[in-house]
């Protein structure tokens, strides 16, 4: 049976966890009040290095514990921890599993005379532990550990109930936090690529046709996008495409795997006042549209061409790519077959360690 104070603390901690913008903020917000809630002397949180089911410890955050001990536990002692062993056996049974010392040991006499207890727990004044996972149906986000000294009572069923209630809220908070951090990482990576490649900007579109990432000030840089709100931007672009390019985008967003390429080029559209575009499919159900700066596209570093030991023919291919020509146009202009051009591209990508034309042009900028 939980006390009114416990319920208030659980509600407060859960609310704080949902307001955090980083893992560090999350830990700072919840560890200290959790230590109080569970009447413990110390607590910690390990992030999980493997998002699929299966416990794998990564970064550790601790309250009232020397982080050196966390590193030692992770590298030497977690396999000797009876709670961790039982947790691993039970983790497939539920989204949240909690285990305490009294559940994990057969005989207390054997436990307190073990090397794990004498060499690791006792120096930290730890006698009882409660650990529980934070997970949902798809991902394991990490685990919490709480500790009591010898003179305190063992963790009770009410403590396991507290853990399950908190774990339910924490899994929702951490799922949203990871999604937010992934979007921020994607935005930073695309912005860096845009700057290096002298692009005008980019947008990323999801399966619902919703823009999930967009470079700053994009609509003010491109005449054809001025005053167009985000929810109308992608439909407008689709309408400007040829049927072939439109079908490529539709298939990519539906996750169809029949595409022969993961990218496509779109010539500039004078009628819509749009620059040339490069559309890439970084993963199933998502595509990124790069708005190309035509004035900077043929700006290739001769020094980098030499650095990558590119042949004269390969350099010709690169210069034609920088002019915005399609593969068919390049093959026709060079008087070679599409298969021969493909061989040139394969060799270029191998030498430059690039995977597509956008990355290639980025790598060869002065």
PDB file of N, CA, C and O in Angstrom, residues 237-303:
ATOM      1  N   UNK A 237       5.759  21.052 -53.946  1.00  0.00           N
ATOM      2  CA  UNK A 237       6.909  20.470 -54.634  1.00  0.00           C
ATOM      3  C   UNK A 237       6.490  19.250 -55.447  1.00  0.00           C
ATOM      4  O   UNK A 237       6.910  19.091 -56.604  1.00  0.00           O
ATOM      5  N   UNK A 238       5.684  18.380 -54.853  1.00  0.00           N
ATOM      6  CA  UNK A 238       5.206  17.195 -55.580  1.00  0.00           C
ATOM      7  C   UNK A 238       4.498  17.588 -56.866  1.00  0.00           C
ATOM      8  O   UNK A 238       4.670  16.961 -57.915  1.00  0.00           O
ATOM      9  N   UNK A 239       3.699  18.627 -56.797  1.00  0.00           N
ATOM     10  CA  UNK A 239       2.943  19.082 -57.966  1.00  0.00           C
ATOM     11  C   UNK A 239       3.858  19.586 -59.079  1.00  0.00           C
ATOM     12  O   UNK A 239       3.503  19.529 -60.261  1.00  0.00           O
ATOM     13  N   UNK A 240       5.058  20.063 -58.696  1.00  0.00           N
ATOM     14  CA  UNK A 240       5.984  20.589 -59.710  1.00  0.00           C
ATOM     15  C   UNK A 240       6.821  19.500 -60.379  1.00  0.00           C
ATOM     16  O   UNK A 240       7.470  19.748 -61.385  1.00  0.00           O
ATOM     17  N   UNK A 241       6.801  18.270 -59.827  1.00  0.00           N
ATOM     18  CA  UNK A 241       7.632  17.189 -60.342  1.00  0.00           C
ATOM     19  C   UNK A 241       7.000  16.541 -61.571  1.00  0.00           C
ATOM     20  O   UNK A 241       5.780  16.571 -61.760  1.00  0.00           O
ATOM     21  N   UNK A 242       7.854  15.892 -62.356  1.00  0.00           N
ATOM     22  CA  UNK A 242       7.359  15.061 -63.449  1.00  0.00           C
ATOM     23  C   UNK A 242       6.713  13.815 -62.856  1.00  0.00           C
ATOM     24  O   UNK A 242       6.973  13.458 -61.705  1.00  0.00           O
ATOM     25  N   UNK A 243       5.862  13.122 -63.622  1.00  0.00           N
ATOM     26  CA  UNK A 243       5.236  11.892 -63.092  1.00  0.00           C
ATOM     27  C   UNK A 243       6.259  10.875 -62.587  1.00  0.00           C
ATOM     28  O   UNK A 243       6.030  10.216 -61.571  1.00  0.00           O
ATOM     29  N   UNK A 244       7.392  10.764 -63.276  1.00  0.00           N
ATOM     30  CA  UNK A 244       8.416   9.792 -62.866  1.00  0.00           C
ATOM     31  C   UNK A 244       8.992  10.142 -61.496  1.00  0.00           C
ATOM     32  O   UNK A 244       9.117   9.282 -60.623  1.00  0.00           O
ATOM     33  N   UNK A 245       9.332  11.417 -61.290  1.00  0.00           N
ATOM     34  CA  UNK A 245       9.915  11.845 -60.012  1.00  0.00           C
ATOM     35  C   UNK A 245       8.869  11.781 -58.904  1.00  0.00           C
ATOM     36  O   UNK A 245       9.164  11.374 -57.776  1.00  0.00           O
ATOM     37  N   UNK A 246       7.628  12.134 -59.242  1.00  0.00           N
ATOM     38  CA  UNK A 246       6.553  12.078 -58.251  1.00  0.00           C
ATOM     39  C   UNK A 246       6.354  10.643 -57.781  1.00  0.00           C
ATOM     40  O   UNK A 246       6.195  10.392 -56.579  1.00  0.00           O
ATOM     41  N   UNK A 247       6.386   9.682 -58.702  1.00  0.00           N
ATOM     42  CA  UNK A 247       6.203   8.281 -58.332  1.00  0.00           C
ATOM     43  C   UNK A 247       7.376   7.771 -57.498  1.00  0.00           C
ATOM     44  O   UNK A 247       7.188   6.983 -56.560  1.00  0.00           O
ATOM     45  N   UNK A 248       8.582   8.234 -57.807  1.00  0.00           N
ATOM     46  CA  UNK A 248       9.757   7.871 -57.005  1.00  0.00           C
ATOM     47  C   UNK A 248       9.548   8.283 -55.559  1.00  0.00           C
ATOM     48  O   UNK A 248       9.797   7.508 -54.626  1.00  0.00           O
ATOM     49  N   UNK A 249       9.075   9.515 -55.340  1.00  0.00           N
ATOM     50  CA  UNK A 249       8.866  10.031 -53.989  1.00  0.00           C
ATOM     51  C   UNK A 249       7.759   9.261 -53.269  1.00  0.00           C
ATOM     52  O   UNK A 249       7.898   8.912 -52.089  1.00  0.00           O
ATOM     53  N   UNK A 250       6.670   8.991 -53.973  1.00  0.00           N
ATOM     54  CA  UNK A 250       5.557   8.264 -53.373  1.00  0.00           C
ATOM     55  C   UNK A 250       5.997   6.869 -52.951  1.00  0.00           C
ATOM     56  O   UNK A 250       5.698   6.406 -51.845  1.00  0.00           O
ATOM     57  N   UNK A 251       6.735   6.185 -53.820  1.00  0.00           N
ATOM     58  CA  UNK A 251       7.230   4.839 -53.487  1.00  0.00           C
ATOM     59  C   UNK A 251       8.176   4.874 -52.291  1.00  0.00           C
ATOM     60  O   UNK A 251       8.126   3.997 -51.414  1.00  0.00           O
ATOM     61  N   UNK A 252       9.044   5.885 -52.259  1.00  0.00           N
ATOM     62  CA  UNK A 252      10.008   5.990 -51.161  1.00  0.00           C
ATOM     63  C   UNK A 252       9.300   6.181 -49.831  1.00  0.00           C
ATOM     64  O   UNK A 252       9.642   5.543 -48.828  1.00  0.00           O
ATOM     65  N   UNK A 253       8.296   7.034 -49.816  1.00  0.00           N
ATOM     66  CA  UNK A 253       7.585   7.307 -48.561  1.00  0.00           C
ATOM     67  C   UNK A 253       6.710   6.138 -48.130  1.00  0.00           C
ATOM     68  O   UNK A 253       6.428   5.964 -46.950  1.00  0.00           O
ATOM     69  N   UNK A 254       6.285   5.317 -49.081  1.00  0.00           N
ATOM     70  CA  UNK A 254       5.506   4.132 -48.736  1.00  0.00           C
ATOM     71  C   UNK A 254       6.387   2.967 -48.309  1.00  0.00           C
ATOM     72  O   UNK A 254       5.895   1.926 -47.873  1.00  0.00           O
ATOM     73  N   UNK A 255       7.710   3.134 -48.473  1.00  0.00           N
ATOM     74  CA  UNK A 255       8.632   2.073 -48.077  1.00  0.00           C
ATOM     75  C   UNK A 255       8.781   0.977 -49.105  1.00  0.00           C
ATOM     76  O   UNK A 255       9.258  -0.114 -48.800  1.00  0.00           O
ATOM     77  N   UNK A 256       8.363   1.231 -50.357  1.00  0.00           N
ATOM     78  CA  UNK A 256       8.507   0.222 -51.397  1.00  0.00           C
ATOM     79  C   UNK A 256       9.984  -0.028 -51.681  1.00  0.00           C
ATOM     80  O   UNK A 256      10.798   0.894 -51.702  1.00  0.00           O
ATOM     81  N   UNK A 257      10.329  -1.266 -51.922  1.00  0.00           N
ATOM     82  CA  UNK A 257      11.745  -1.634 -52.115  1.00  0.00           C
ATOM     83  C   UNK A 257      12.077  -1.928 -53.578  1.00  0.00           C
ATOM     84  O   UNK A 257      13.088  -2.535 -53.880  1.00  0.00           O
ATOM     85  N   UNK A 258      11.237  -1.484 -54.479  1.00  0.00           N
ATOM     86  CA  UNK A 258      11.459  -1.797 -55.895  1.00  0.00           C
ATOM     87  C   UNK A 258      12.315  -0.739 -56.584  1.00  0.00           C
ATOM     88  O   UNK A 258      12.553  -0.819 -57.778  1.00  0.00           O
ATOM     89  N   UNK A 259      12.773   0.264 -55.834  1.00  0.00           N
ATOM     90  CA  UNK A 259      13.564   1.329 -56.430  1.00  0.00           C
ATOM     91  C   UNK A 259      14.934   0.782 -56.847  1.00  0.00           C
ATOM     92  O   UNK A 259      15.536  -0.019 -56.151  1.00  0.00           O
ATOM     93  N   UNK A 260      15.421   1.234 -57.990  1.00  0.00           N
ATOM     94  CA  UNK A 260      16.753   0.830 -58.434  1.00  0.00           C
ATOM     95  C   UNK A 260      17.810   1.807 -57.929  1.00  0.00           C
ATOM     96  O   UNK A 260      18.995   1.572 -58.086  1.00  0.00           O
ATOM     97  N   UNK A 261      17.411   2.890 -57.349  1.00  0.00           N
ATOM     98  CA  UNK A 261      18.342   3.875 -56.812  1.00  0.00           C
ATOM     99  C   UNK A 261      17.754   4.490 -55.552  1.00  0.00           C
ATOM    100  O   UNK A 261      16.540   4.492 -55.357  1.00  0.00           O
ATOM    101  N   UNK A 262      18.630   5.012 -54.682  1.00  0.00           N
ATOM    102  CA  UNK A 262      18.148   5.646 -53.459  1.00  0.00           C
ATOM    103  C   UNK A 262      18.197   7.160 -53.561  1.00  0.00           C
ATOM    104  O   UNK A 262      18.097   7.869 -52.563  1.00  0.00           O
ATOM    105  N   UNK A 263      18.354   7.680 -54.768  1.00  0.00           N
ATOM    106  CA  UNK A 263      18.365   9.125 -54.949  1.00  0.00           C
ATOM    107  C   UNK A 263      17.948   9.466 -56.380  1.00  0.00           C
ATOM    108  O   UNK A 263      17.994   8.620 -57.276  1.00  0.00           O
ATOM    109  N   UNK A 264      17.540  10.697 -56.565  1.00  0.00           N
ATOM    110  CA  UNK A 264      17.126  11.151 -57.890  1.00  0.00           C
ATOM    111  C   UNK A 264      17.344  12.655 -57.978  1.00  0.00           C
ATOM    112  O   UNK A 264      17.244  13.373 -56.981  1.00  0.00           O
ATOM    113  N   UNK A 265      17.668  13.127 -59.165  1.00  0.00           N
ATOM    114  CA  UNK A 265      17.899  14.555 -59.380  1.00  0.00           C
ATOM    115  C   UNK A 265      16.687  15.176 -60.058  1.00  0.00           C
ATOM    116  O   UNK A 265      16.023  14.559 -60.884  1.00  0.00           O
ATOM    117  N   UNK A 266      16.436  16.420 -59.699  1.00  0.00           N
ATOM    118  CA  UNK A 266      15.305  17.155 -60.254  1.00  0.00           C
ATOM    119  C   UNK A 266      15.829  18.450 -60.858  1.00  0.00           C
ATOM    120  O   UNK A 266      16.449  19.252 -60.151  1.00  0.00           O
ATOM    121  N   UNK A 267      15.633  18.669 -62.154  1.00  0.00           N
ATOM    122  CA  UNK A 267      16.115  19.918 -62.770  1.00  0.00           C
ATOM    123  C   UNK A 267      15.358  21.133 -62.237  1.00  0.00           C
ATOM    124  O   UNK A 267      14.272  21.006 -61.672  1.00  0.00           O
ATOM    125  N   UNK A 268      15.947  22.288 -62.406  1.00  0.00           N
ATOM    126  CA  UNK A 268      15.299  23.517 -61.956  1.00  0.00           C
ATOM    127  C   UNK A 268      13.988  23.733 -62.712  1.00  0.00           C
ATOM    128  O   UNK A 268      13.803  23.249 -63.832  1.00  0.00           O
ATOM    129  N   UNK A 269      13.070  24.445 -62.072  1.00  0.00           N
ATOM    130  CA  UNK A 269      11.753  24.697 -62.660  1.00  0.00           C
ATOM    131  C   UNK A 269      11.526  26.201 -62.707  1.00  0.00           C
ATOM    132  O   UNK A 269      11.212  26.826 -61.680  1.00  0.00           O
ATOM    133  N   UNK A 270      11.719  26.801 -63.889  1.00  0.00           N
ATOM    134  CA  UNK A 270      11.586  28.254 -64.028  1.00  0.00           C
ATOM    135  C   UNK A 270      10.161  28.708 -63.746  1.00  0.00           C
ATOM    136  O   UNK A 270       9.938  29.763 -63.136  1.00  0.00           O
ATOM    137  N   UNK A 271       9.182  27.909 -64.157  1.00  0.00           N
ATOM    138  CA  UNK A 271       7.777  28.277 -63.965  1.00  0.00           C
ATOM    139  C   UNK A 271       7.437  28.428 -62.486  1.00  0.00           C
ATOM    140  O   UNK A 271       6.727  29.353 -62.079  1.00  0.00           O
ATOM    141  N   UNK A 272       7.959  27.520 -61.653  1.00  0.00           N
ATOM    142  CA  UNK A 272       7.692  27.556 -60.217  1.00  0.00           C
ATOM    143  C   UNK A 272       8.758  28.329 -59.443  1.00  0.00           C
ATOM    144  O   UNK A 272       8.688  28.437 -58.223  1.00  0.00           O
ATOM    145  N   UNK A 273       9.773  28.836 -60.156  1.00  0.00           N
ATOM    146  CA  UNK A 273      10.877  29.574 -59.533  1.00  0.00           C
ATOM    147  C   UNK A 273      11.594  28.722 -58.478  1.00  0.00           C
ATOM    148  O   UNK A 273      11.891  29.172 -57.377  1.00  0.00           O
ATOM    149  N   UNK A 274      11.878  27.463 -58.866  1.00  0.00           N
ATOM    150  CA  UNK A 274      12.554  26.532 -57.976  1.00  0.00           C
ATOM    151  C   UNK A 274      13.915  26.159 -58.544  1.00  0.00           C
ATOM    152  O   UNK A 274      14.049  25.936 -59.758  1.00  0.00           O
ATOM    153  N   UNK A 275      14.944  26.062 -57.696  1.00  0.00           N
ATOM    154  CA  UNK A 275      16.257  25.624 -58.169  1.00  0.00           C
ATOM    155  C   UNK A 275      16.267  24.122 -58.419  1.00  0.00           C
ATOM    156  O   UNK A 275      15.289  23.423 -58.141  1.00  0.00           O
ATOM    157  N   UNK A 276      17.376  23.621 -58.929  1.00  0.00           N
ATOM    158  CA  UNK A 276      17.521  22.178 -59.070  1.00  0.00           C
ATOM    159  C   UNK A 276      17.514  21.527 -57.687  1.00  0.00           C
ATOM    160  O   UNK A 276      17.935  22.120 -56.698  1.00  0.00           O
ATOM    161  N   UNK A 277      17.004  20.289 -57.632  1.00  0.00           N
ATOM    162  CA  UNK A 277      16.894  19.571 -56.371  1.00  0.00           C
ATOM    163  C   UNK A 277      17.623  18.241 -56.452  1.00  0.00           C
ATOM    164  O   UNK A 277      17.802  17.689 -57.546  1.00  0.00           O
ATOM    165  N   UNK A 278      18.020  17.744 -55.295  1.00  0.00           N
ATOM    166  CA  UNK A 278      18.540  16.389 -55.188  1.00  0.00           C
ATOM    167  C   UNK A 278      17.744  15.706 -54.090  1.00  0.00           C
ATOM    168  O   UNK A 278      17.731  16.174 -52.945  1.00  0.00           O
ATOM    169  N   UNK A 279      17.043  14.612 -54.437  1.00  0.00           N
ATOM    170  CA  UNK A 279      16.195  13.908 -53.476  1.00  0.00           C
ATOM    171  C   UNK A 279      16.865  12.600 -53.092  1.00  0.00           C
ATOM    172  O   UNK A 279      17.190  11.779 -53.944  1.00  0.00           O
ATOM    173  N   UNK A 280      17.068  12.417 -51.789  1.00  0.00           N
ATOM    174  CA  UNK A 280      17.743  11.233 -51.274  1.00  0.00           C
ATOM    175  C   UNK A 280      16.813  10.487 -50.327  1.00  0.00           C
ATOM    176  O   UNK A 280      15.978  11.088 -49.655  1.00  0.00           O
ATOM    177  N   UNK A 281      16.952   9.146 -50.289  1.00  0.00           N
ATOM    178  CA  UNK A 281      16.159   8.311 -49.384  1.00  0.00           C
ATOM    179  C   UNK A 281      17.116   7.722 -48.350  1.00  0.00           C
ATOM    180  O   UNK A 281      17.696   6.654 -48.557  1.00  0.00           O
ATOM    181  N   UNK A 282      17.322   8.418 -47.205  1.00  0.00           N
ATOM    182  CA  UNK A 282      18.284   7.943 -46.204  1.00  0.00           C
ATOM    183  C   UNK A 282      17.841   6.687 -45.493  1.00  0.00           C
ATOM    184  O   UNK A 282      18.654   5.929 -45.001  1.00  0.00           O
ATOM    185  N   UNK A 283      16.524   6.462 -45.392  1.00  0.00           N
ATOM    186  CA  UNK A 283      16.001   5.262 -44.751  1.00  0.00           C
ATOM    187  C   UNK A 283      14.574   5.037 -45.207  1.00  0.00           C
ATOM    188  O   UNK A 283      13.941   5.921 -45.795  1.00  0.00           O
ATOM    189  N   UNK A 284      14.055   3.847 -44.973  1.00  0.00           N
ATOM    190  CA  UNK A 284      12.715   3.509 -45.412  1.00  0.00           C
ATOM    191  C   UNK A 284      11.690   4.466 -44.820  1.00  0.00           C
ATOM    192  O   UNK A 284      11.698   4.741 -43.629  1.00  0.00           O
ATOM    193  N   UNK A 285      10.791   4.960 -45.685  1.00  0.00           N
ATOM    194  CA  UNK A 285       9.715   5.815 -45.209  1.00  0.00           C
ATOM    195  C   UNK A 285      10.120   7.248 -44.940  1.00  0.00           C
ATOM    196  O   UNK A 285       9.401   7.975 -44.255  1.00  0.00           O
ATOM    197  N   UNK A 286      11.267   7.686 -45.458  1.00  0.00           N
ATOM    198  CA  UNK A 286      11.716   9.056 -45.249  1.00  0.00           C
ATOM    199  C   UNK A 286      12.503   9.505 -46.464  1.00  0.00           C
ATOM    200  O   UNK A 286      13.204   8.701 -47.095  1.00  0.00           O
ATOM    201  N   UNK A 287      12.386  10.756 -46.820  1.00  0.00           N
ATOM    202  CA  UNK A 287      13.248  11.277 -47.875  1.00  0.00           C
ATOM    203  C   UNK A 287      13.680  12.696 -47.532  1.00  0.00           C
ATOM    204  O   UNK A 287      12.999  13.422 -46.802  1.00  0.00           O
ATOM    205  N   UNK A 288      14.830  13.082 -48.070  1.00  0.00           N
ATOM    206  CA  UNK A 288      15.386  14.411 -47.854  1.00  0.00           C
ATOM    207  C   UNK A 288      15.527  15.101 -49.192  1.00  0.00           C
ATOM    208  O   UNK A 288      16.039  14.526 -50.152  1.00  0.00           O
ATOM    209  N   UNK A 289      15.044  16.336 -49.258  1.00  0.00           N
ATOM    210  CA  UNK A 289      15.128  17.138 -50.477  1.00  0.00           C
ATOM    211  C   UNK A 289      16.156  18.235 -50.252  1.00  0.00           C
ATOM    212  O   UNK A 289      16.004  19.059 -49.338  1.00  0.00           O
ATOM    213  N   UNK A 290      17.208  18.244 -51.058  1.00  0.00           N
ATOM    214  CA  UNK A 290      18.226  19.285 -50.994  1.00  0.00           C
ATOM    215  C   UNK A 290      17.970  20.294 -52.107  1.00  0.00           C
ATOM    216  O   UNK A 290      17.801  19.925 -53.274  1.00  0.00           O
ATOM    217  N   UNK A 291      17.968  21.567 -51.750  1.00  0.00           N
ATOM    218  CA  UNK A 291      17.801  22.646 -52.720  1.00  0.00           C
ATOM    219  C   UNK A 291      19.200  23.121 -53.106  1.00  0.00           C
ATOM    220  O   UNK A 291      19.948  23.629 -52.255  1.00  0.00           O
ATOM    221  N   UNK A 292      19.569  22.951 -54.368  1.00  0.00           N
ATOM    222  CA  UNK A 292      20.952  23.156 -54.796  1.00  0.00           C
ATOM    223  C   UNK A 292      21.204  24.606 -55.204  1.00  0.00           C
ATOM    224  O   UNK A 292      20.343  25.263 -55.805  1.00  0.00           O
ATOM    225  N   UNK A 293      22.385  25.062 -54.867  1.00  0.00           N
ATOM    226  CA  UNK A 293      22.829  26.400 -55.256  1.00  0.00           C
ATOM    227  C   UNK A 293      23.535  26.273 -56.596  1.00  0.00           C
ATOM    228  O   UNK A 293      24.689  25.890 -56.667  1.00  0.00           O
ATOM    229  N   UNK A 294      22.838  26.602 -57.656  1.00  0.00           N
ATOM    230  CA  UNK A 294      23.363  26.364 -59.004  1.00  0.00           C
ATOM    231  C   UNK A 294      24.641  27.153 -59.252  1.00  0.00           C
ATOM    232  O   UNK A 294      25.529  26.712 -59.978  1.00  0.00           O
ATOM    233  N   UNK A 295      24.763  28.334 -58.647  1.00  0.00           N
ATOM    234  CA  UNK A 295      25.957  29.136 -58.865  1.00  0.00           C
ATOM    235  C   UNK A 295      27.201  28.526 -58.271  1.00  0.00           C
ATOM    236  O   UNK A 295      28.307  28.821 -58.686  1.00  0.00           O
ATOM    237  N   UNK A 296      27.020  27.650 -57.279  1.00  0.00           N
ATOM    238  CA  UNK A 296      28.183  27.055 -56.600  1.00  0.00           C
ATOM    239  C   UNK A 296      28.394  25.599 -56.958  1.00  0.00           C
ATOM    240  O   UNK A 296      29.331  24.977 -56.497  1.00  0.00           O
ATOM    241  N   UNK A 297      27.543  25.063 -57.795  1.00  0.00           N
ATOM    242  CA  UNK A 297      27.583  23.616 -58.026  1.00  0.00           C
ATOM    243  C   UNK A 297      28.844  23.160 -58.739  1.00  0.00           C
ATOM    244  O   UNK A 297      29.333  22.068 -58.524  1.00  0.00           O
ATOM    245  N   UNK A 298      29.391  23.985 -59.660  1.00  0.00           N
ATOM    246  CA  UNK A 298      30.570  23.549 -60.402  1.00  0.00           C
ATOM    247  C   UNK A 298      31.876  24.002 -59.733  1.00  0.00           C
ATOM    248  O   UNK A 298      32.912  24.042 -60.369  1.00  0.00           O
ATOM    249  N   UNK A 299      31.800  24.334 -58.463  1.00  0.00           N
ATOM    250  CA  UNK A 299      32.964  24.779 -57.704  1.00  0.00           C
ATOM    251  C   UNK A 299      33.668  23.559 -57.123  1.00  0.00           C
ATOM    252  O   UNK A 299      33.392  23.139 -56.016  1.00  0.00           O
ATOM    253  N   UNK A 300      34.578  22.976 -57.875  1.00  0.00           N
ATOM    254  CA  UNK A 300      35.274  21.753 -57.484  1.00  0.00           C
ATOM    255  C   UNK A 300      36.748  22.071 -57.236  1.00  0.00           C
ATOM    256  O   UNK A 300      37.384  22.778 -58.010  1.00  0.00           O
ATOM    257  N   UNK A 301      37.295  21.540 -56.149  1.00  0.00           N
ATOM    258  CA  UNK A 301      38.696  21.771 -55.808  1.00  0.00           C
ATOM    259  C   UNK A 301      39.611  20.881 -56.653  1.00  0.00           C
ATOM    260  O   UNK A 301      39.511  19.645 -56.592  1.00  0.00           O
ATOM    261  N   UNK A 302      40.492  21.513 -57.412  1.00  0.00           N
ATOM    262  CA  UNK A 302      41.449  20.739 -58.208  1.00  0.00           C
ATOM    263  C   UNK A 302      42.420  19.979 -57.314  1.00  0.00           C
ATOM    264  O   UNK A 302      42.838  18.867 -57.634  1.00  0.00           O
ATOM    265  N   UNK A 303      42.749  20.594 -56.175  1.00  0.00           N
ATOM    266  CA  UNK A 303      43.645  19.920 -55.247  1.00  0.00           C
ATOM    267  C   UNK A 303      43.044  18.633 -54.706  1.00  0.00           C
ATOM    268  O   UNK A 303      43.740  17.621 -54.557  1.00  0.00           O
TER     269      UNK A 303
END
